[in-house]
Short mmCIF file of C-alpha atoms in Angstrom, two decimals:
data_model
loop_
_atom_site.label_atom_id
_atom_site.label_comp_id
_atom_site.label_asym_id
_atom_site.label_seq_id
_atom_site.Cartn_x
_atom_site.Cartn_y
_atom_site.Cartn_z
CA MET A 8 -53.35 30.97 -91.33
CA PRO A 9 -57.24 30.47 -91.64
CA TYR A 10 -57.97 34.02 -91.19
CA GLY A 11 -56.49 37.23 -90.14
CA PHE A 12 -56.42 41.04 -90.81
CA LYS A 13 -53.67 42.63 -92.46
CA ILE A 14 -52.94 46.31 -93.35
CA SER A 15 -49.79 46.89 -95.46
CA LEU A 16 -47.63 50.28 -95.50
CA PRO A 17 -48.02 52.44 -98.63
CA GLY A 18 -46.24 50.95 -101.51
CA LYS A 19 -45.99 47.66 -99.94
CA ASP A 20 -47.92 44.33 -100.80
CA VAL A 21 -50.23 42.68 -98.17
CA SER A 22 -49.04 39.52 -99.17
CA SER A 23 -45.44 40.28 -98.18
CA ASP A 24 -43.49 38.14 -95.71
CA ASN A 25 -41.69 41.19 -94.32
CA PRO A 26 -43.00 42.26 -90.74
CA GLN A 27 -41.70 45.69 -91.47
CA ASP A 28 -44.22 46.07 -94.66
CA PHE A 29 -47.27 46.34 -92.19
CA VAL A 30 -49.12 48.76 -90.28
CA PHE A 31 -50.93 46.01 -88.60
CA ASN A 32 -50.73 41.97 -89.12
CA SER A 33 -52.62 39.83 -86.96
CA GLU A 34 -49.97 36.97 -87.32
CA LEU A 35 -47.48 39.23 -85.61
CA GLY A 36 -49.17 40.50 -82.65
CA SER A 37 -48.92 44.02 -81.53
CA VAL A 38 -47.49 46.08 -78.57
CA LYS A 39 -50.33 47.65 -76.59
CA ILE A 40 -50.17 50.49 -74.26
CA VAL A 41 -52.29 49.71 -71.48
CA TYR A 42 -51.63 52.49 -68.74
CA GLN A 43 -49.88 55.75 -69.21
CA PRO A 44 -50.30 58.74 -66.87
CA PRO A 45 -53.48 60.11 -66.39
CA ASN A 46 -54.57 62.51 -69.36
CA LYS A 47 -51.36 61.66 -70.97
CA THR A 48 -49.64 64.04 -68.95
CA ALA A 49 -46.23 63.71 -67.33
CA GLN A 50 -46.25 63.22 -63.51
CA THR A 51 -44.15 64.81 -60.70
CA VAL A 52 -42.65 63.54 -57.49
CA VAL A 53 -40.80 65.48 -54.83
CA VAL A 54 -37.57 63.93 -53.71
CA ASN A 55 -35.81 65.15 -50.74
CA ALA A 56 -32.13 66.29 -50.84
CA SER A 57 -29.97 63.07 -51.04
CA SER A 58 -32.86 60.90 -50.57
CA THR A 59 -34.99 58.57 -52.40
CA ALA A 60 -38.85 58.84 -53.16
CA THR A 61 -40.97 55.89 -54.40
CA VAL A 62 -43.90 55.95 -56.75
CA THR A 63 -46.18 52.66 -56.92
CA ILE A 64 -48.39 52.56 -60.06
CA VAL A 65 -50.89 49.78 -59.67
CA HIS A 66 -51.72 47.95 -62.89
CA ASN A 67 -53.25 44.60 -61.77
CA LEU A 68 -52.65 42.83 -64.88
CA GLY A 69 -51.69 39.56 -63.20
CA TYR A 70 -48.50 39.10 -65.10
CA ILE A 71 -45.29 41.09 -65.15
CA PRO A 72 -45.64 43.70 -68.24
CA LEU A 73 -43.28 45.17 -70.42
CA CYS A 74 -42.77 48.96 -69.17
CA MET A 75 -41.06 52.23 -70.48
CA ILE A 76 -40.06 54.93 -68.26
CA PHE A 77 -38.93 58.26 -69.27
CA VAL A 78 -37.35 60.71 -66.65
CA GLU A 79 -36.24 64.43 -66.99
CA LYS A 80 -33.32 63.62 -64.52
CA GLY A 81 -31.91 67.28 -65.13
CA ILE A 82 -34.43 69.24 -63.76
CA GLY A 83 -36.13 71.58 -66.00
CA THR A 84 -33.56 70.73 -68.87
CA GLY A 85 -36.38 69.61 -71.16
CA LYS A 86 -34.27 66.42 -71.71
CA TRP A 87 -36.06 63.12 -71.02
CA TRP A 88 -33.97 59.96 -70.52
CA ASN A 89 -35.19 56.44 -71.17
CA GLY A 90 -35.12 54.46 -67.90
CA TYR A 91 -32.04 54.22 -65.73
CA ALA A 92 -29.67 56.69 -66.93
CA ILE A 93 -26.48 58.06 -65.56
CA GLY A 94 -23.79 60.55 -66.93
CA GLY A 95 -23.42 61.20 -70.49
CA GLY A 96 -22.02 64.43 -72.21
CA GLY A 97 -21.82 66.42 -69.19
CA GLU A 98 -25.65 66.27 -68.50
CA THR A 99 -26.64 66.69 -64.85
CA ASP A 100 -28.06 63.85 -62.71
CA ASP A 101 -30.21 65.74 -60.34
CA VAL A 102 -32.75 62.92 -59.83
CA THR A 103 -32.15 59.57 -61.37
CA LEU A 104 -34.00 56.36 -61.54
CA TYR A 105 -32.81 53.43 -59.36
CA PRO A 106 -31.87 50.56 -61.71
CA ILE A 107 -33.74 47.38 -61.87
CA GLY A 108 -32.53 45.27 -58.95
CA GLY A 109 -31.81 48.46 -56.95
CA GLY A 110 -35.26 49.67 -56.48
CA THR A 111 -37.31 50.03 -59.65
CA TYR A 112 -39.18 47.10 -60.63
CA ALA A 113 -42.44 45.76 -62.02
CA ASP A 114 -44.36 42.66 -60.69
CA LYS A 115 -47.76 41.14 -61.48
CA THR A 116 -49.61 44.02 -59.67
CA ASN A 117 -47.40 46.96 -59.70
CA LEU A 118 -44.85 49.36 -61.32
CA VAL A 119 -42.49 50.85 -58.67
CA LEU A 120 -40.33 53.74 -59.53
CA VAL A 121 -37.53 54.58 -57.02
CA PHE A 122 -36.23 57.77 -57.71
CA LYS A 123 -32.70 59.06 -56.08
CA ASN A 124 -31.98 62.79 -55.45
CA ASN A 125 -28.34 63.30 -55.99
CA THR A 126 -28.21 66.93 -55.06
CA GLY A 127 -28.47 68.54 -51.66
CA ALA A 128 -31.67 70.60 -52.12
CA ASN A 129 -35.05 69.13 -52.49
CA LYS A 130 -36.34 68.46 -56.17
CA THR A 131 -39.40 67.87 -58.04
CA VAL A 132 -38.68 65.38 -60.84
CA SER A 133 -40.92 64.80 -63.92
CA TYR A 134 -41.56 61.18 -65.22
CA TYR A 135 -43.63 59.53 -67.77
CA TYR A 136 -44.35 56.00 -68.25
CA TYR A 137 -46.20 53.43 -70.31
CA ILE A 138 -47.36 50.01 -69.10
CA LEU A 139 -47.64 47.66 -72.04
CA GLY A 140 -50.14 44.84 -72.35
CA ASP A 141 -47.38 42.32 -72.97
CA SER A 142 -45.99 40.00 -70.56
CA ALA A 143 -42.26 40.29 -69.75
CA VAL A 144 -42.02 37.02 -68.30
CA MET B 69 -59.65 41.59 -81.98
CA SER B 70 -58.56 38.89 -80.15
CA LYS B 71 -55.32 36.52 -80.48
CA GLU B 72 -56.10 32.94 -81.78
CA GLY B 73 -57.69 30.86 -79.13
CA TYR B 74 -58.98 33.80 -77.25
CA GLU B 75 -62.39 35.35 -76.80
CA ALA B 76 -62.94 38.91 -77.91
CA THR B 77 -64.63 39.56 -74.83
CA ASP B 78 -61.42 38.43 -72.92
CA PRO B 79 -60.42 41.46 -70.54
CA ASP B 80 -56.69 40.35 -70.54
CA PRO B 81 -54.57 42.96 -73.01
CA ASN B 82 -52.28 40.17 -73.44
CA HIS B 83 -54.88 38.22 -75.32
CA LYS B 84 -55.60 40.90 -77.74
CA LEU B 85 -54.29 42.03 -81.06
CA LEU B 86 -56.27 45.12 -81.59
CA ASP B 87 -58.32 47.04 -78.91
CA ALA B 88 -59.54 50.74 -79.09
CA ASP B 89 -58.93 50.75 -75.42
CA TYR B 90 -55.14 50.01 -75.94
CA PRO B 91 -53.54 52.02 -78.42
CA PHE B 92 -50.29 51.20 -80.11
CA PHE B 93 -47.24 53.26 -80.23
CA LYS B 94 -47.46 55.72 -83.42
CA PHE B 95 -44.55 55.30 -85.56
CA HIS B 96 -42.68 58.56 -86.60
CA ASP B 97 -39.31 57.79 -87.91
CA ASP B 98 -36.52 54.99 -87.61
CA VAL B 99 -32.93 56.64 -87.54
CA THR B 100 -29.41 55.31 -87.41
CA GLY B 101 -26.38 56.95 -86.93
CA SER B 102 -22.69 56.68 -85.55
CA VAL B 103 -19.96 58.00 -83.58
CA THR B 104 -16.15 57.59 -83.92
CA PHE B 105 -13.80 57.44 -81.02
CA THR B 106 -10.29 58.30 -81.48
CA ALA B 107 -7.45 58.37 -78.74
CA GLY B 108 -8.01 60.82 -76.11
CA ASP B 109 -11.83 61.29 -76.59
CA THR B 110 -14.15 60.92 -73.52
CA HIS B 111 -17.65 61.32 -74.93
CA LYS B 112 -19.12 61.32 -78.28
CA SER B 113 -22.65 61.57 -79.21
CA VAL B 114 -24.96 62.01 -82.54
CA ASP B 115 -28.35 63.57 -82.86
CA PHE B 116 -31.37 62.70 -84.54
CA THR B 117 -33.86 65.56 -85.34
CA HIS B 118 -37.45 65.20 -85.31
CA ASP B 119 -39.93 67.81 -86.28
CA LEU B 120 -42.45 66.87 -83.83
CA GLY B 121 -42.25 70.22 -81.72
CA TYR B 122 -42.60 67.95 -78.33
CA VAL B 123 -40.81 65.45 -76.32
CA PRO B 124 -41.57 62.16 -78.13
CA ALA B 125 -41.36 58.45 -76.62
CA PHE B 126 -38.27 56.53 -78.34
CA ILE B 127 -36.56 53.43 -78.14
CA SER B 128 -32.72 53.48 -78.86
CA TYR B 129 -29.98 50.81 -79.33
CA TRP B 130 -26.24 50.76 -79.89
CA LYS B 131 -24.41 47.96 -81.50
CA ASP B 132 -21.29 46.49 -80.38
CA GLN B 133 -18.07 45.21 -82.30
CA ASN B 134 -19.73 41.84 -82.37
CA SER B 135 -22.84 43.23 -83.99
CA ARG B 136 -25.10 42.59 -81.06
CA LEU B 137 -27.67 45.44 -80.06
CA HIS B 138 -28.05 46.60 -76.64
CA PHE B 139 -31.03 48.57 -75.39
CA ILE B 140 -30.22 51.83 -74.26
CA PRO B 141 -29.74 52.51 -71.25
CA GLY B 142 -27.76 49.67 -70.09
CA LEU B 143 -25.48 49.05 -67.18
CA PRO B 144 -21.90 50.19 -67.40
CA TYR B 145 -20.22 47.95 -70.06
CA PRO B 146 -16.70 47.05 -71.14
CA PHE B 147 -17.77 48.77 -74.23
CA GLY B 148 -15.80 46.95 -76.74
CA PHE B 149 -12.99 49.06 -76.90
CA GLU B 150 -10.96 46.29 -77.25
CA GLY B 151 -7.50 46.81 -75.56
CA SER B 152 -8.26 50.55 -74.73
CA GLY B 153 -7.54 50.16 -71.07
CA ILE B 154 -11.23 51.69 -70.55
CA ASP B 155 -13.17 49.35 -68.16
CA THR B 156 -16.31 50.84 -68.67
CA ALA B 157 -18.45 53.26 -70.69
CA TYR B 158 -22.26 54.12 -70.69
CA ALA B 159 -24.45 54.41 -73.72
CA TYR B 160 -27.18 57.02 -73.21
CA ALA B 161 -29.91 58.46 -74.87
CA TYR B 162 -32.34 61.11 -74.38
CA ALA B 163 -35.03 63.17 -76.30
CA ASP B 164 -36.14 66.88 -75.91
CA ASN B 165 -38.62 68.79 -78.35
CA THR B 166 -36.22 68.88 -81.42
CA LYS B 167 -33.93 65.69 -81.28
CA ILE B 168 -32.96 62.30 -79.87
CA ARG B 169 -29.58 62.29 -78.61
CA CYS B 170 -27.55 59.09 -78.64
CA GLY B 171 -23.88 58.92 -77.14
CA VAL B 172 -21.18 56.97 -75.23
CA GLN B 173 -19.73 58.51 -72.16
CA ILE B 174 -16.22 56.87 -70.99
CA ALA B 175 -16.74 56.30 -67.28
CA ALA B 176 -13.20 57.20 -66.40
CA GLY B 177 -10.17 58.21 -68.18
CA ALA B 178 -10.21 58.54 -71.98
CA TYR B 179 -10.30 56.24 -75.06
CA ASN B 180 -7.14 54.70 -76.00
CA GLN B 181 -5.00 57.21 -73.96
CA TYR B 182 -3.01 56.58 -70.90
CA SER B 183 -2.44 59.82 -68.60
CA GLY B 184 -0.52 59.50 -65.49
CA SER B 185 1.66 61.24 -63.21
CA ALA B 186 5.22 60.06 -62.34
CA TYR B 187 5.46 57.54 -59.44
CA ASP B 188 8.96 57.15 -58.91
CA PHE B 189 11.84 59.96 -59.31
CA TRP B 190 15.55 60.21 -59.36
CA SER B 191 17.75 63.08 -59.17
CA THR B 192 21.64 62.85 -59.25
CA LYS B 193 21.88 66.17 -57.62
CA ASP B 194 19.30 65.35 -54.95
CA PRO B 195 19.42 61.84 -54.06
CA LEU B 196 17.83 62.34 -50.85
CA HIS B 197 14.65 63.51 -52.84
CA ASP B 198 12.22 60.61 -53.62
CA SER B 199 9.60 62.71 -55.03
CA CYS B 200 11.29 65.17 -57.56
CA THR B 201 13.83 65.21 -60.61
CA ARG B 202 16.21 67.74 -61.44
CA VAL B 203 17.79 67.79 -65.04
CA GLY B 204 20.22 70.43 -66.46
CA ASN B 205 23.50 72.38 -65.57
CA ASP B 206 23.55 73.12 -61.96
CA GLY B 207 27.09 73.62 -61.36
CA GLY B 208 27.73 70.42 -63.36
CA ASP B 209 25.39 67.70 -64.78
CA SER B 210 22.15 67.08 -63.33
CA ASN B 211 20.55 63.93 -64.49
CA GLY B 212 17.44 62.44 -63.43
CA ALA B 213 14.65 59.75 -64.09
CA PHE B 214 11.03 59.08 -63.97
CA ARG B 215 9.17 55.84 -63.76
CA PHE B 216 5.31 55.66 -64.44
CA THR B 217 3.22 52.66 -63.64
CA SER B 218 -0.19 50.80 -64.43
CA ILE B 219 0.27 51.74 -68.19
CA ASN B 220 -2.56 49.93 -69.45
CA ILE B 221 -1.57 49.47 -73.07
CA PRO B 222 -1.43 46.17 -74.85
CA GLN B 223 2.04 44.76 -75.99
CA GLY B 224 2.48 45.72 -79.60
CA SER B 225 0.11 48.69 -79.61
CA THR B 226 0.66 51.39 -82.27
CA ILE B 227 1.65 54.65 -80.28
CA SER B 228 0.30 57.50 -82.07
CA SER B 229 1.51 60.08 -79.55
CA ALA B 230 3.34 60.15 -76.26
CA VAL B 231 4.34 63.47 -74.44
CA LEU B 232 6.38 63.40 -71.26
CA GLY B 233 5.61 66.55 -69.45
CA PHE B 234 8.28 67.89 -67.10
CA TYR B 235 6.59 70.02 -64.36
CA ILE B 236 8.64 73.25 -64.02
CA GLY B 237 8.79 73.44 -60.23
CA VAL B 238 11.89 75.69 -60.05
CA LYS B 239 14.13 76.93 -62.70
CA GLY B 240 17.89 77.78 -62.58
CA ALA B 241 18.76 81.55 -63.00
CA GLY B 242 20.86 80.91 -65.93
CA THR B 243 19.82 82.02 -69.64
CA GLY B 244 19.33 79.90 -72.68
CA ASP B 245 17.69 76.79 -73.49
CA LEU B 246 18.16 73.63 -71.68
CA LYS B 247 19.66 70.83 -73.44
CA ALA B 248 19.06 67.23 -72.60
CA LYS B 249 18.85 63.71 -73.99
CA ILE B 250 15.70 61.60 -72.98
CA TYR B 251 16.06 57.72 -73.23
CA GLY B 252 13.75 55.07 -72.29
CA ILE B 253 14.56 52.48 -69.57
CA ASP B 254 14.73 49.37 -72.20
CA GLU B 255 13.17 46.77 -69.72
CA ASP B 256 9.85 44.77 -69.98
CA ASN B 257 8.47 46.07 -66.52
CA THR B 258 10.67 49.11 -64.77
CA SER B 259 11.16 48.20 -61.46
CA ASP B 260 11.07 50.93 -58.81
CA PHE B 261 14.02 53.22 -58.08
CA GLY B 262 15.39 51.81 -54.79
CA SER B 263 18.69 52.61 -56.09
CA SER B 264 20.02 54.98 -58.91
CA PRO B 265 18.47 54.02 -62.47
CA MET B 266 21.09 55.86 -64.19
CA GLY B 267 22.94 53.09 -65.44
CA ARG B 268 19.97 51.02 -66.62
CA THR B 269 19.75 49.95 -70.27
CA GLN B 270 18.60 52.71 -72.55
CA THR B 271 16.12 52.30 -75.56
CA THR B 272 17.73 52.81 -78.88
CA ASN B 273 15.55 55.76 -79.39
CA TYR B 274 15.96 58.84 -77.79
CA ASP B 275 14.91 62.48 -77.71
CA GLU B 276 17.66 64.89 -78.10
CA SER B 277 16.15 68.65 -77.99
CA SER B 278 16.69 71.98 -76.81
CA TRP B 279 14.06 72.98 -74.00
CA SER B 280 12.87 76.60 -74.30
CA LEU B 281 11.76 76.58 -70.63
CA PRO B 282 8.26 77.80 -69.83
CA ALA B 283 7.60 79.77 -66.48
CA GLN B 284 7.62 78.13 -63.34
CA GLY B 285 4.32 76.38 -62.78
CA GLN B 286 3.90 75.20 -66.39
CA TYR B 287 4.95 72.13 -68.24
CA SER B 288 8.04 71.46 -70.88
CA ASN B 289 6.54 69.05 -73.19
CA HIS B 290 8.64 66.35 -74.72
CA ASN B 291 7.92 64.04 -77.78
CA VAL B 292 8.73 60.61 -76.75
CA THR B 293 6.68 58.61 -79.07
CA SER B 294 9.31 56.51 -80.63
CA ILE B 295 10.63 55.85 -77.25
CA VAL B 296 7.43 54.63 -75.69
CA GLN B 297 6.56 52.69 -78.90
CA GLU B 298 9.79 50.82 -78.63
CA ILE B 299 9.14 49.70 -75.20
CA ILE B 300 5.53 48.81 -75.69
CA GLY B 301 6.79 46.73 -78.61
CA ARG B 302 9.12 44.62 -76.53
CA ASN B 303 7.98 41.18 -76.27
CA GLY B 304 7.84 40.96 -72.77
CA TRP B 305 5.77 43.95 -72.39
CA SER B 306 2.41 43.44 -70.74
CA THR B 307 -0.62 45.74 -70.24
CA GLY B 308 -0.23 47.13 -66.74
CA ASN B 309 3.47 47.31 -66.60
CA ALA B 310 5.86 50.26 -65.66
CA LEU B 311 8.06 52.09 -68.03
CA GLY B 312 10.64 54.79 -67.15
CA PHE B 313 12.69 57.51 -68.57
CA LEU B 314 16.40 58.45 -68.16
CA LEU B 315 17.03 62.19 -68.54
CA PHE B 316 20.64 63.43 -69.12
CA ASN B 317 22.07 66.91 -69.14
CA ASN B 318 23.36 67.45 -72.79
CA GLY B 319 25.52 70.67 -72.63
CA SER B 320 23.11 73.06 -70.94
CA PRO B 321 24.37 76.56 -70.32
CA ASP B 322 25.55 77.30 -66.88
CA ASN B 323 22.76 77.66 -64.14
CA VAL B 324 20.16 76.33 -66.78
CA TRP B 325 18.38 73.53 -64.81
CA VAL B 326 14.77 72.45 -63.78
CA PHE B 327 13.51 70.87 -60.81
CA ASP B 328 10.08 69.43 -60.96
CA GLY B 329 9.00 69.83 -57.18
CA ASP B 330 9.66 72.60 -54.71
CA VAL B 331 7.19 71.72 -51.83
CA GLU B 332 5.35 68.78 -50.67
CA GLY B 333 2.35 68.43 -53.03
CA SER B 334 3.68 70.03 -56.15
CA PRO B 335 2.17 68.88 -59.17
CA SER B 336 4.14 65.83 -60.80
CA SER B 337 5.83 65.57 -64.32
CA THR B 338 3.23 63.52 -66.41
CA LEU B 339 3.25 61.21 -69.40
CA THR B 340 0.25 61.18 -71.77
CA ILE B 341 0.21 58.32 -74.65
CA SER B 342 -2.34 58.09 -77.12
CA TYR B 343 -2.47 54.56 -79.11
CA GLY B 344 -4.29 52.24 -81.18
CA GLY B 345 -6.99 52.76 -83.87
CA ASN B 346 -10.62 54.34 -84.24
CA THR B 347 -13.58 52.54 -82.81
CA THR B 348 -17.13 53.28 -84.29
CA VAL B 349 -20.30 52.93 -82.39
CA TYR B 350 -23.31 52.66 -84.33
CA PHE B 351 -26.89 53.70 -82.90
CA ARG B 352 -30.52 52.98 -84.08
CA THR B 353 -33.56 54.90 -82.42
CA ILE B 354 -37.18 54.35 -83.03
CA ILE B 355 -39.02 57.61 -82.67
CA PHE B 356 -42.72 57.49 -81.99
CA LYS B 357 -45.25 60.11 -82.33
CA ASP B 358 -46.49 59.68 -78.75
CA LYS B 359 -45.94 62.56 -76.70
CA ILE B 360 -44.44 62.60 -73.05
CA ALA B 361 -43.64 66.16 -72.59
#
């Protein structure tokens, strides 16, 4: 490599071949956060009883980005689940994220989140997303 | 700082290595742990504590028996519980302000455990009844049989426990313990009870015990482990087959008997079998300092 920029972790040599020894290494690339909610604050959406609600987040990156989504599917529990999550240790599934292929998806312009209310009452669900500056395809 | 071949002024984040406008995830911790399933378990989880005081972003993985890493969450998966009879299970992970919890939830049933209700019945005292069994001394020997179907246990599995639960629908008015012998029906795949099964070949192993009868509405539970092991060990046994039991009065006092049904819809007698070894599922979680809530 003719030029580059490396920062190793404390106690590690900058000439190491192990990617895990670096804080930053220009040879390895990096996962960049391009978009997250305004003011880095979780967002909410109202989902009617036994119905769905769609949130469209515009990114206009021109490619399909990697994304991470967290949902507090048990309303008010303080437990945030990564992506599409169902069941698990008796935890409630008040409002869940529809899986890829069934609603939630990312394309070259938008991240589309589809929430499903599994209860008989209207619910306000909290969610957080990261749209990353790395192409998924 | 742009990637090799791109201008630093290129606006596409995909072309950048480092840009103050596009922060990185900030690493907090990289943790591993595991859970071990034993027969009868339906859910196991492990907690990874953090000291951040808020809900952090994270990524979790679980590792299957072939050492393949799977991102959590994933769709329902035949979870590597080989031969368990469990079709699907879910790995899940969530974060709160003190921990990341990773776990595995069995979708239906329990790990390495069959639990079912009797499907076929026979009673020598009540041959017209096709949904109940009577055993004991009801003015003479009263013998019966049960058949259980869809036993999803692989041939040759080690049976750690098998319990036949005889539902006490009605009891005789006599006093003292009921005495009975329980045999298995020594067949690869017990056929239904279109006619009396009482003369079918019996297993070598049997249970001979006194039944201290519980109250009506409860179950009298009997250890049939060796009986079930003998049947499951048959060369011709296949997962999904049916197995049956023959119950013979063995000197019960007068009017000491039990009948496992009374009215339509009564609970059935049951069979619970635990088998096989343990399975350990390994997790890895990367915790970031980035706050989501």
